[in-house]
Structures are given as C-alpha cells and as structure tokens.
Amino acid sequence: MRAASLNFRDLVVLRGQHGRAVQPPLIPLSDGVGVVRAVGAAVTGFAVGDRVSPAFFQNWAGGGPPRDLEIGRLGGPLDGVLATERVFPASGLVHVPGHLSDAEAATLPCAGLTAWSALFGDAPMRVGETLLILGTGGVALMALQLARAAGIRTIVTTSSPEKAARVSALGADLVIDRSATEDWAKAARAASDGGVDRVLELGGAATLPHSIKATRVGGQIILVGNVTGNTAELFLPAILTRQMTLRSVTVGSKQGLMALNRALAAHAIHPVVGRAVAFDDAPEAFRALEAQATFANICVQIGD
C-alpha cells in the first residue's frame, strides 16, 4: 500500500455505529492505492509494479448492485487499506490514472466514485443543468471538478469565507457562505431560476428539508451522506406535489470506478488533498476528520 484516504464512513465504523456486521478486529479505511508486489499464476491484466486501487465493493463488478452488496465493503466488514501490505483478488482491482500522485489516487474508490455515480450513474446530468453541492469534503469537491468538465453549472455551500474563497478558486459558478447567508436554500433557488436540477445531499437529517426547498419541480436529490444525523423529518407534500425524485447513491461498481478513472485522465483532473499525515500518525487523521477542520480529502501516506 502507498496511501489511503479517509471518509466520514470511517468515523462511523470507528465508533461502532455501522451495525453488527462490522466488528473489530478490523483494518479500517476503504479508499487507497498501492503497487503490485506479486501476482498469482493465473492472474492476467496485472503485473508487478502496476499501480492499482481496490474497488470499494469487492463483489460488485458492474450493472445493478448484487443482493449481497453489504458483505463486499472494504473497511467493514472486509478488512480495509490502512496497512503496509494487502492481498486482493485480481477481480477487485483497477489501474489508476498515471497523472495522479499516490495521495490523489487514494481518494478515488469511495469518495471519487460516489461523486461520479451521483452525477453520471443511473441518471446522468446534462450540459447546462445546475447542481447544488453541500460542503467542501472529498466527495463534494470531486463532484465540483467533474461537473465543471461536463459543462454543468455549480452552486456550492460552505461554512466560512476562507473555504468559500478556495471553492471559488476551483471554479464554482456560485458559492454560498452559510455563515453569512442563513437561508442558503432560498439563495440557491433564486440563483437557479426556480430551483436547481439536482442536489448532492451530503449533510443528512439537518440539511435534507432545505435541499428539498432548493430543488426545482421535477428535480432530483441525491442522498449520499448523513453527517448531521440519521433521522430526518420531511414535509411530504413538498416532494409529492412537485414530481421530485429522492434517491440514494452508495459509491458504485468496479465498472463505474474504471469510467471515473478514464474521465479524470481525459480531463487531467486532480482530486484535492487538503492534508496528508504519515502512517504512524494515522490517529491524527481521524481526529482531523472528526473536527471537520480540513478542506477536502485527508490522506495517510503509507509507502514511499
């Protein structure tokens, strides 16, 4: 292993809140990149020295999700990537884009693919549509970069003037600083001619009702995160009477990861890494994630 990246899910696992199927002892983290040290005699498509990432779902090659989807997750219930060496079946690996650093490539299997699936999975967005992105974590910023490359207009909410400036520098069409704009849903709706086409909903319970208000008639809310809580109270007529779609995205398949990697290579997109720590300092990476003080992805450098 060369590098690993943290996601909010890793905190949930660490706290023992991911259900009875995810129990210690467990190697944590699901986002990572490594270099092939050895291959089995029957392996084709990979060679010693190749730089690869393991797919988040080791049992989801492509198409619709399998019925046993939950048992194939890296970082719980399967051992994850925060280790110096790991063994994987060749069917669970993909090559990573050559223009990326180890830390950048380490963000792709979970965070990167989640953003890709939300924008270009079962219901791909189109040129000229408007996407509302909540926050400035790894999924959010990857979605911003992918949307820009695809000609999609972007509105991003964030929590401070400093983060707002950094998001603007990444090319967001509009940034709403929640510390200065209390009703961010109203602001997003006003800036998008009656509501946005799609919301990348990363907050959860506290933000979902506002995301509904920001969405146009016939729009979509892609539910990805639950940072602010697991139980939301919704005003159902706001969804039922406006032909809105509320659907969830849980990372994606190996086929989707390969498609993401091709898009990143074609557009020379680099995931944003906000902080990197040494392998021996991995607990500090978890503390930084918990404090929500870091802009973009937090990574652990493992190998040279």
mmCIF file of N, CA and C in Angstrom, residues 10 43 62 73 99 118 133 139 151 209 221 254 289 298:
data_model
loop_
_atom_site.group_PDB
_atom_site.id
_atom_site.type_symbol
_atom_site.label_atom_id
_atom_site.label_comp_id
_atom_site.label_asym_id
_atom_site.label_seq_id
_atom_site.Cartn_x
_atom_site.Cartn_y
_atom_site.Cartn_z
ATOM 1 N N ASP A 10 -15.697 6.133 7.723
ATOM 2 C CA ASP A 10 -14.651 5.544 8.556
ATOM 3 C C ASP A 10 -14.799 5.944 10.021
ATOM 4 N N VAL A 43 -3.242 -15.017 -12.809
ATOM 5 C CA VAL A 43 -3.666 -13.625 -12.943
ATOM 6 C C VAL A 43 -3.274 -13.068 -14.303
ATOM 7 N N GLY A 62 -20.289 -4.708 -11.967
ATOM 8 C CA GLY A 62 -20.973 -3.766 -12.835
ATOM 9 C C GLY A 62 -22.449 -4.073 -12.898
ATOM 10 N N ARG A 73 -18.004 -4.686 1.269
ATOM 11 C CA ARG A 73 -17.416 -3.378 1.525
ATOM 12 C C ARG A 73 -16.033 -3.489 2.162
ATOM 13 N N HIS A 99 -1.421 10.217 -14.166
ATOM 14 C CA HIS A 99 -1.075 11.609 -13.865
ATOM 15 C C HIS A 99 -1.306 11.978 -12.408
ATOM 16 N N ALA A 118 -23.176 9.828 -8.499
ATOM 17 C CA ALA A 118 -24.235 10.803 -8.237
ATOM 18 C C ALA A 118 -24.530 11.657 -9.459
ATOM 19 N N ILE A 133 -24.176 21.604 -4.543
ATOM 20 C CA ILE A 133 -23.286 20.717 -3.791
ATOM 21 C C ILE A 133 -23.178 21.243 -2.368
ATOM 22 N N VAL A 139 -15.927 14.188 -1.507
ATOM 23 C CA VAL A 139 -16.985 13.898 -2.481
ATOM 24 C C VAL A 139 -17.465 15.190 -3.133
ATOM 25 N N GLY A 151 -19.623 20.643 -18.237
ATOM 26 C CA GLY A 151 -20.454 21.773 -18.624
ATOM 27 C C GLY A 151 -21.683 21.960 -17.765
ATOM 28 N N PRO A 209 -34.338 18.797 4.464
ATOM 29 C CA PRO A 209 -35.520 19.627 4.213
ATOM 30 C C PRO A 209 -35.196 20.901 3.421
ATOM 31 N N ILE A 221 -32.864 14.881 -5.782
ATOM 32 C CA ILE A 221 -31.963 14.996 -4.638
ATOM 33 C C ILE A 221 -31.243 13.668 -4.497
ATOM 34 N N LYS A 254 -17.200 -1.555 -9.739
ATOM 35 C CA LYS A 254 -15.860 -1.519 -10.326
ATOM 36 C C LYS A 254 -15.912 -0.905 -11.716
ATOM 37 N N LEU A 289 -10.526 14.588 10.824
ATOM 38 C CA LEU A 289 -11.807 14.348 10.150
ATOM 39 C C LEU A 289 -12.967 14.609 11.098
ATOM 40 N N ILE A 298 -8.505 14.021 3.430
ATOM 41 C CA ILE A 298 -7.436 13.777 4.388
ATOM 42 C C ILE A 298 -6.838 12.411 4.050
#
